[in-house]
Structures are given as structure tokens and as C-alpha cells.
Coordinates of C-alpha atoms and ligand atoms in Angstrom, one line a residue:
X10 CA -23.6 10.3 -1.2
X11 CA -24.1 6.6 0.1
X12 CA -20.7 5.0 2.6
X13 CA -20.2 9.1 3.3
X14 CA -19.0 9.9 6.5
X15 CA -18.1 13.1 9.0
X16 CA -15.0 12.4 11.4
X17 CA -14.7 8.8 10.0
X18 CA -11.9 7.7 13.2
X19 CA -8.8 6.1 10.5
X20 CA -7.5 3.3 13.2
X21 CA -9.5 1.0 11.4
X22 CA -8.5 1.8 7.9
X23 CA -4.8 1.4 8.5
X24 CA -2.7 -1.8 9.5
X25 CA -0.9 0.9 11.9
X26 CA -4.1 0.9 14.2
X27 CA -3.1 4.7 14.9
X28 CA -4.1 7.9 13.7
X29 CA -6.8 10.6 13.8
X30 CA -10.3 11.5 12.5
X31 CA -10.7 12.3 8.6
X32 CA -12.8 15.2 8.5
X33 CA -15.1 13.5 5.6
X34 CA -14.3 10.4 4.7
X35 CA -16.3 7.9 1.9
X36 CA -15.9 4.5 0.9
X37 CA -17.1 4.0 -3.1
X38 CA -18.1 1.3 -4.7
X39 CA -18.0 2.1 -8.2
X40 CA -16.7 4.8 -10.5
X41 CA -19.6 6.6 -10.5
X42 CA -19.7 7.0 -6.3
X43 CA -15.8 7.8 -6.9
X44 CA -16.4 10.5 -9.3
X45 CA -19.8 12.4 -7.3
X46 CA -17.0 12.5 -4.5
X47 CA -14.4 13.7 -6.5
X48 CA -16.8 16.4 -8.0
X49 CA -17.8 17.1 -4.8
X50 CA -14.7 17.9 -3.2
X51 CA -13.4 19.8 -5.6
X52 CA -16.4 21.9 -5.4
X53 CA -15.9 22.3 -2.2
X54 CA -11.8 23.2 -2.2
X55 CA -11.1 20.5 -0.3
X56 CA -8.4 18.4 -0.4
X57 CA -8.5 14.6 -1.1
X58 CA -6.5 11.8 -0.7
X59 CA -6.9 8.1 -1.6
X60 CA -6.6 4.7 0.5
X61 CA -6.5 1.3 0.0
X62 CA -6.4 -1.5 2.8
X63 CA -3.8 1.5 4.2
X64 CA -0.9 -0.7 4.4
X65 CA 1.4 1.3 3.6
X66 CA 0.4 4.4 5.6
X67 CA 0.7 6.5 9.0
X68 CA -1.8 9.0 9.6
X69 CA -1.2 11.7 11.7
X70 CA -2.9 12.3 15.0
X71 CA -4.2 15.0 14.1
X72 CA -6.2 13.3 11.3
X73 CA -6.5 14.7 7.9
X74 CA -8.6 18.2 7.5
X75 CA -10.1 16.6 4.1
X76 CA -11.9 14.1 2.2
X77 CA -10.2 10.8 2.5
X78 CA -11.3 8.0 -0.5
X79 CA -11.1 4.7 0.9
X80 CA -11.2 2.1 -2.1
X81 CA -11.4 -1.0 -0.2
X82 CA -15.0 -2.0 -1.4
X83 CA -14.4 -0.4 -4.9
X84 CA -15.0 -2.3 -7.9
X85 CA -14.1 -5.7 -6.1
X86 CA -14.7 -7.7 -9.6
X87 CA -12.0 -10.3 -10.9
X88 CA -12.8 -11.8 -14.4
X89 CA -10.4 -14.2 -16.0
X90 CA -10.1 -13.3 -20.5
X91 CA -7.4 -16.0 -21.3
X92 CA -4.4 -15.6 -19.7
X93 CA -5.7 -11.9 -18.4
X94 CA -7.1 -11.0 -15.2
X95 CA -9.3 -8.2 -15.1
X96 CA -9.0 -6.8 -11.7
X97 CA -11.0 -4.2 -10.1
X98 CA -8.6 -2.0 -7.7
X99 CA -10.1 -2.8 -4.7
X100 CA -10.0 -6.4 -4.7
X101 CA -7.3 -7.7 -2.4
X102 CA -4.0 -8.5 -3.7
X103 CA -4.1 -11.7 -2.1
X104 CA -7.5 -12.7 -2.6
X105 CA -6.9 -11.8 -6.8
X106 CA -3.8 -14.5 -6.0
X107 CA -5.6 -17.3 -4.7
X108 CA -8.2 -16.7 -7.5
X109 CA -5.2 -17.2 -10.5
X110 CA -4.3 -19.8 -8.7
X111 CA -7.6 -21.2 -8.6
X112 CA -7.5 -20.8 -12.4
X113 CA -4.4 -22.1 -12.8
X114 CA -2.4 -18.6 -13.6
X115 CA 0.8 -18.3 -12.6
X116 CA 3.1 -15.3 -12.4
X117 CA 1.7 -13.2 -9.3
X118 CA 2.4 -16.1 -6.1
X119 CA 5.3 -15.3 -5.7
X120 CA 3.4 -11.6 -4.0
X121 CA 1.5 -13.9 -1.5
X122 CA 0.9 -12.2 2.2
X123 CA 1.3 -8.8 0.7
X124 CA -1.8 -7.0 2.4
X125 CA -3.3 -4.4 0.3
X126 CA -5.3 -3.8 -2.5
X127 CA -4.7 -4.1 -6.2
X128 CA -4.8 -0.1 -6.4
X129 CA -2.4 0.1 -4.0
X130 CA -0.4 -2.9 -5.1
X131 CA 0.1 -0.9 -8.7
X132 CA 0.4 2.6 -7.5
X133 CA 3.3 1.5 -4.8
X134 CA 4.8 -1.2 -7.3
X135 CA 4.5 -3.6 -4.5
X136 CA 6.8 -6.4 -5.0
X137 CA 8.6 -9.6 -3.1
X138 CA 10.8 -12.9 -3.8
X139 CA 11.4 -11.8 -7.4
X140 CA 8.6 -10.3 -8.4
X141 CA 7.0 -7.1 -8.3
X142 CA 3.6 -5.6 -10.0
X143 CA 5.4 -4.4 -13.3
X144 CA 6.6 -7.9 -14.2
X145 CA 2.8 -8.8 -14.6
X146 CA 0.5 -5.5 -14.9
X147 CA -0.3 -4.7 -18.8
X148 CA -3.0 -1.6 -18.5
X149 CA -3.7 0.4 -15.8
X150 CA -6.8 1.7 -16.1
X151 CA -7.0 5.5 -14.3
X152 CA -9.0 8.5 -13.1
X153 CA -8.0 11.9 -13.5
X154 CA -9.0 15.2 -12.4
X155 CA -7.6 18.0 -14.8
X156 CA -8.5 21.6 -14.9
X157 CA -12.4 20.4 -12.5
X158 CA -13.2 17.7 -15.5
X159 CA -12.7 14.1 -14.6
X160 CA -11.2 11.9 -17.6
X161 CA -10.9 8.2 -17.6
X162 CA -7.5 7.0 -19.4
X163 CA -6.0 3.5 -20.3
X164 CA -2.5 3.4 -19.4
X165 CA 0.1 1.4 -20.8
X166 CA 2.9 -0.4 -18.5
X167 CA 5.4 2.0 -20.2
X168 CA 3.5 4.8 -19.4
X169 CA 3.2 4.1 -15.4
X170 CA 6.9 4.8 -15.3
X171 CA 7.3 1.7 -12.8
X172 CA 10.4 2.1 -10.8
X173 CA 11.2 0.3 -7.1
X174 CA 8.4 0.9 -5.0
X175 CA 6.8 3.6 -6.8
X176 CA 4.8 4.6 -10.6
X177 CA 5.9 7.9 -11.1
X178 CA 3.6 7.8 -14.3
X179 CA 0.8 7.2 -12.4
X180 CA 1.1 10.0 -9.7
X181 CA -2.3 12.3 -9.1
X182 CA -4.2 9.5 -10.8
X183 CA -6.4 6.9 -9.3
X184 CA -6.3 3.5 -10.3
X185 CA -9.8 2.2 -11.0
X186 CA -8.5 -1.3 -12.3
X187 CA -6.1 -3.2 -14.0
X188 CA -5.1 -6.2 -16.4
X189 CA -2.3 -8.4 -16.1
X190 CA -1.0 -11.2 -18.1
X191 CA -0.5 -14.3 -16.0
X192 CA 0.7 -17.7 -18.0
X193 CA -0.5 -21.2 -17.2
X194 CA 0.6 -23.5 -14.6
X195 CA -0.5 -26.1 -12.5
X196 CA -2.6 -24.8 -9.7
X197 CA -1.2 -27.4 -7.1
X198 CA 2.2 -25.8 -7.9
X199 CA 1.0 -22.4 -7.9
X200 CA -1.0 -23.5 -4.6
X201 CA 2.7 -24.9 -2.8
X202 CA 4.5 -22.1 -3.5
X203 CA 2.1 -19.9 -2.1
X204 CA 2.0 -21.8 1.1
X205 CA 6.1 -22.3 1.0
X206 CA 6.1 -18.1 0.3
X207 CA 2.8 -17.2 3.3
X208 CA 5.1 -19.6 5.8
X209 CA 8.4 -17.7 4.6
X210 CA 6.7 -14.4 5.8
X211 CA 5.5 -15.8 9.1
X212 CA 8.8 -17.0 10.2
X213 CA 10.9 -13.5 9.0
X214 CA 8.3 -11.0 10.0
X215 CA 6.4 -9.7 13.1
X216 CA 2.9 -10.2 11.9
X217 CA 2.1 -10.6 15.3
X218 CA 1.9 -6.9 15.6
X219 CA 0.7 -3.9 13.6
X220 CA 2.9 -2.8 11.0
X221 CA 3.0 -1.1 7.6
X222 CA 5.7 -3.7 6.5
X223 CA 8.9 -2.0 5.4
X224 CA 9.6 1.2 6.9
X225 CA 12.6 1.7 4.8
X226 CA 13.3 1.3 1.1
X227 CA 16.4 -1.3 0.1
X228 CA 19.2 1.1 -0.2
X229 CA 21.5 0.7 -3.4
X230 CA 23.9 -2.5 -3.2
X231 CA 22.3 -2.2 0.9
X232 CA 19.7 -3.4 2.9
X233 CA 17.7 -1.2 5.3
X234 CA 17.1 -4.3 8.1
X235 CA 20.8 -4.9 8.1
X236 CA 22.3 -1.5 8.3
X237 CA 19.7 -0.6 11.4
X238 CA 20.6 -4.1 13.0
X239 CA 24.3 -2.9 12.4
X240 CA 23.4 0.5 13.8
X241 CA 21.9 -1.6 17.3
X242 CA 18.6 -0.6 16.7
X243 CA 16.7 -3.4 17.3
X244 CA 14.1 -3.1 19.8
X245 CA 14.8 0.5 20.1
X246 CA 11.3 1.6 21.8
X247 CA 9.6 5.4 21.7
X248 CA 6.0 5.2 23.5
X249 CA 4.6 2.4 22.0
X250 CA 6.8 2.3 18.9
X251 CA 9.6 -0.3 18.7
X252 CA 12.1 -1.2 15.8
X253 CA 11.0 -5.0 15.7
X254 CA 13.4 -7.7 17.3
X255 CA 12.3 -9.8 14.7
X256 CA 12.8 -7.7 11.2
X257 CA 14.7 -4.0 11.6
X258 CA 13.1 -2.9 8.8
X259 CA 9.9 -3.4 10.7
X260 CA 8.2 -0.9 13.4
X261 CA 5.8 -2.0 15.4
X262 CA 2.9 -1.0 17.5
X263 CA 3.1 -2.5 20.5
X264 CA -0.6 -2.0 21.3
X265 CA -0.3 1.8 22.4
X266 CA 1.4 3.4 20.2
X267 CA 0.6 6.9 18.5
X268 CA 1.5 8.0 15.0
X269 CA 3.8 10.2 16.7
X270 CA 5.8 7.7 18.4
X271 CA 6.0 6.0 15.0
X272 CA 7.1 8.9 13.2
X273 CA 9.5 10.1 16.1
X274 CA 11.2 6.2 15.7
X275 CA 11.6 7.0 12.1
X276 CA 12.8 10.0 12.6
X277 CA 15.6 8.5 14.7
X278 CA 16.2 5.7 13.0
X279 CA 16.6 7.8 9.8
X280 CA 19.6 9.7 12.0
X281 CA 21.4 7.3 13.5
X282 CA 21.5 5.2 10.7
X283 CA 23.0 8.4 8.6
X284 CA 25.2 9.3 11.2
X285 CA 26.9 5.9 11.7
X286 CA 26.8 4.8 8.1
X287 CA 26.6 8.2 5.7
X288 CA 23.4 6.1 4.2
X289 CA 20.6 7.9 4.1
X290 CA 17.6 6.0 4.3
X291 CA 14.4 7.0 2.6
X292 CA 10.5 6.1 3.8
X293 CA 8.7 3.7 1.8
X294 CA 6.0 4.4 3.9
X295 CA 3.3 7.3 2.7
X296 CA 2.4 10.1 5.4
X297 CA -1.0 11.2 5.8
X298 CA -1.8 14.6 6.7
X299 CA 0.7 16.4 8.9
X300 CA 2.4 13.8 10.9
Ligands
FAD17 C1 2.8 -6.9 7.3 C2 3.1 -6.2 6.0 C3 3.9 -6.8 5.1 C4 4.2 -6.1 3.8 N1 5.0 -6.7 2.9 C5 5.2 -6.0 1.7 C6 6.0 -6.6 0.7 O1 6.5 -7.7 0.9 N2 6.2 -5.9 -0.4 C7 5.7 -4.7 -0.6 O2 5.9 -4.1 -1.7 N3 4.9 -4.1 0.3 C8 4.7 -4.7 1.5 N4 3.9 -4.1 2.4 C9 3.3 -2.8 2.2 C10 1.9 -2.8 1.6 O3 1.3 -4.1 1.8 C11 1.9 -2.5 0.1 O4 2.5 -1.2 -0.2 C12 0.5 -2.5 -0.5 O5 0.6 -2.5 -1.9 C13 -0.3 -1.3 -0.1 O6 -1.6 -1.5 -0.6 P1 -2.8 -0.7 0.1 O7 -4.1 -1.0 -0.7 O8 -2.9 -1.0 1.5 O9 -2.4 0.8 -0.1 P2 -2.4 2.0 0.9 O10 -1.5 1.7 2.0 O11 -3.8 2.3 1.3 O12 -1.9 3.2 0.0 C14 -0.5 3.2 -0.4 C15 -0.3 4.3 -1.4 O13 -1.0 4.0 -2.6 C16 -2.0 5.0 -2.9 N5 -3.2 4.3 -3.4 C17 -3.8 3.2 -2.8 N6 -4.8 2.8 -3.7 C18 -4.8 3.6 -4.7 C19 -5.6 3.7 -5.9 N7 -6.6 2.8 -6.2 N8 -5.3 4.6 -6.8 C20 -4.3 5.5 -6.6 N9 -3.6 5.5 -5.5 C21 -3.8 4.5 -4.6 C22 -2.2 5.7 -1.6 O14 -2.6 7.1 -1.9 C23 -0.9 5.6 -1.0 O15 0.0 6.6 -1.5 C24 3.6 -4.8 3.6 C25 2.8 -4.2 4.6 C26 2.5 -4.9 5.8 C27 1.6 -4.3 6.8

């Protein structure tokens, strides 16, 4: 297998800069390098898990005993068919963006500055200012593994069961691609509230430091930010870990951190903020391996 790799170090392939070794990791670039893998690890009993940019992630330490699937180089295609975008899942979100725009599609701006893939854009529901992937995704196109055979499937936006955050109909499936339905604007509009939504992010969040975002999902009629600001958590600090000054719902590396000292801020965060408020909060970030 071509991009295959033994104790592939997963600093790089996480915005968190933390983290272990995967034991075998691979980076496909089509379905066909995707499914060999697939095959191969399940002929092997070992157990998988899939990336994207890794965002949205915090891999443990330890690393993960496994085969990691990074799909950052997969299928990076973006074809325009009207007012569709045919979008391979790992083309970046924002680069997909700044092609509608280009093209004078509107509908998806308003997700500028989210890192991540497409893949991972769909499977998490990524969303912000109003709009989230279900408001624009209308087939998903997936891999599945059932009973050692590998089956391609169209899926409907019905069928992915998008929800806040997360595609319940989509879970144990990899996205390979998707199409959305964008409508036509003009592309020096769509290009200004891109730039008026990227200087937005600057000025609210700590991009200065490595993150994966929002820690926290928004809790009902809550936000996570507030009630940890109201809790006096900002700047709390464990190793290198620190509940950002600048956005509670952030935690940053400061440059040294480990995935433990992340976790362990989460962890405490998670309690105080239960403690003092009866809210519990619930990770929107994914764990990898046993953190
Ligand atoms: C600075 C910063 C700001 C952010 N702001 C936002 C924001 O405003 N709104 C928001 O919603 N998120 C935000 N995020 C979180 C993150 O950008 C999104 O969740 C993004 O969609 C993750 O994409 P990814 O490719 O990095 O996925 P990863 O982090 O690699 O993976 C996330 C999950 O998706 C799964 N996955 C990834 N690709 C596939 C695939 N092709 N098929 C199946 N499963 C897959 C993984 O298994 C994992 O469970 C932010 C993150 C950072 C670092």
C-alpha cells in the first residue's frame, strides 16, 4: 500500500499539535487506496479509525494501537453541475468555499475559517453564524464495511439524521464525497462576507494557539463560553493546557502541552462547571484512542 506508514507520530495530523504514534497509519487518495486499507485491516483484526485535517480531535499519548485513515489527500476534486458542487471529502472546507464563491455560489460563506475537511465538515455537522452543513448538503455519498464486504451507498440528507454537531445516520460510515445545492449570488458579495465572517473569527478566537475550536457543545437555552467564564475559569492552566482568556469555550496549547493536560482541563472544567451550575456539559470534541 502506497502513503502506508508504521508509528506514523499524529502531532502533525491534529490542530492540537499533541498526541502519540498510530501504530499503522495511511493517507489514501482514492476509493480504491481506502478500500485495500479497509480490507486490509479487517483482515488483520485491527481496529480503524478515520481523520480529516483532525480538527476536531485529541489523541491520546499513548497513540492509537490501530490503523488510523487520514483522508486529507482523499479525493480532493470540486466540480461545479449547476447550482451543485460535487465535492470530494477531503477537499478543505474552506478551500470548497472560496471555490463557490469563485463561481458565484452562495449558501456555504457564512462556514468561512472552519478548518477541516468536507468529510469531517458532514460527519460532525459543522456549522457557524447561521449556518450549518445540513442547510446545504443533499447526498452524502458513503463507505461501509458490513459483515468483511465493503458497499458503497448514496445517502439522502434525511437519511444522515443531522442533528447539532453530529449525523447519527451516518455513524460507522465513511464519507467519500458529497453534493450540495448552493444558489447564485454575486461573488463580490459572497467574497465580503467571507472576509467580514474570517475577521469576526480573528477578533473572538485564539487562533494564535492550537486548538480544536469548541471544547464544549452549546448547552440548551446556554452557552458553554459563558457558563465557564461565569464559573472563573478563564485562564485556568494544567501543564500546558489553559482555558483561553480570549474564548472559554476554547483550550489551548500553550506550546507544551500533552493530551493529558488537555483532557485533565476538560475533565475539570466538565466538574466545576456541573458543580456550580447543575449543567452538565458535553465534549464536542472526538477522543482518539484511550486518552
Ligand atoms: C480554530 C478552530 C475553530 C473551529 N470552529 C468551528 C466552528 O465554528 N464550527 C464548527 O462546527 N466546528 C469548528 N471547529 C471544529 C472543526 O473545525 C470541525 O469539527 C471540522 O468539521 C472538523 O473537520 P476535520 O476534517 O478536521 O475532522 P476531524 O477532526 O479529523 O474528525 C472529526 C470527526 O469526523 C470524523 N471524520 C472525519 N472525516 C471523515 C470522513 N471522511 N468520513 C467519516 N468520518 C470522518 C472523524 O472520525 C471524527 O469523529 C473549529 C476547530 C478549530 C481548530
Amino acid at each position: 500500500m502506497s502513503n502506508f506508514t508504521e508509528h506514523e507520530s499524529l502531532h502533525e495530523y491534529c490542530t492540537y499539535r499533541t498526541g502519540g504514534q498510530a501504530r499503522y497509519f495511511i493517507r489514501p487518495k482514492d476509493t480504491q487506496e481506502l478500500k485495500t486499507a479497509l480490507v486490509w485491516a479487517d483482515s488483520m483484526k485491527l481496529p480503524h479509525e478515520v481523520i480529516g485535517y483532525g480538527a476536531n480531535i485529541l489523541v491520546s499519548d499513548n497513540g492509537y494501537d490501530g490503523l488510523i485513515i487520514c483522508l486529507r489527500d482523499f479525493e480532493k476534486t470540486c466540480l461545479r453541475s449547476g447550482n451543485h458542487l460535487l465535492i470530494g471529502a477531503g477537499v478543505l472546507l474552506n478551500d470548497a468555499i472560496l471555490y463557490a464563491a469563485e463561481q458565484g455560489l452562495a449558501g456555504m460563506e457564512a462556514l468561512s475559517g472552519i478548518p477541516g475537511t468536507v468529510g469531517g465538515a458532514v460527519k460532525m455537522n459543522a456549522g457557524a453564524y447561521g449556518t450549518e452543513m445540513k442547510d446545504i448538503v443533499t447526498r452524502i455519498n458513503v463507505l461501509t464495511l458490513e459483515d468483511g464486504t465493503l458497499m458503497e451507498r448514496v445517502y439522502t440528507n434525511d437519511e444522515a439524521l443531522f442533528d447539532y454537531r453530529k449525523a447519527d445516520g451516518l455513524l460507522g460510515k465513511l464519507v467519500l464525497g458529497v453534493d450540495i445545492t448552493l444558489t447564485p449570488g454575486d461573488k463580490d458579495t459572497i467574497l465580503a462576507k467571507r472576509k467580514e465572517i474570517l475577521k469576526q473569527r480573528t477578533e473572538k478566537q485564539p487562533l494564535n494557539y492550537p486548538s480544536c475550536g469548541s471544547v464544549f457543545k452549546r448547552p440548551t437555552g446556554n452557552f458553554a463560553g459563558t457558563l465557564i467564564e461565569q464559573c472563573g475559569l478563564k485562564g485556568y492552566t494544567i501543564g500546558g493546557a489553559q482555558v483561553s482568556e480570549k474564548h472559554a469555550n476554547f483550550i489551548v496549547n500553550l506550546g507544551d502541552a500533552t493530551s493529558s493536560d488537555i483532557y485533565n482541563l476538560i475533565t475539570h472544567v466538565k466538574k466545576t462547571v456541573f458543580i456550580k451550575t447543575k449543567v452538565m456539559l458535553e465534549e464536542e470534541v472526538k477522543f482518539i484512542g484511550n486518552v
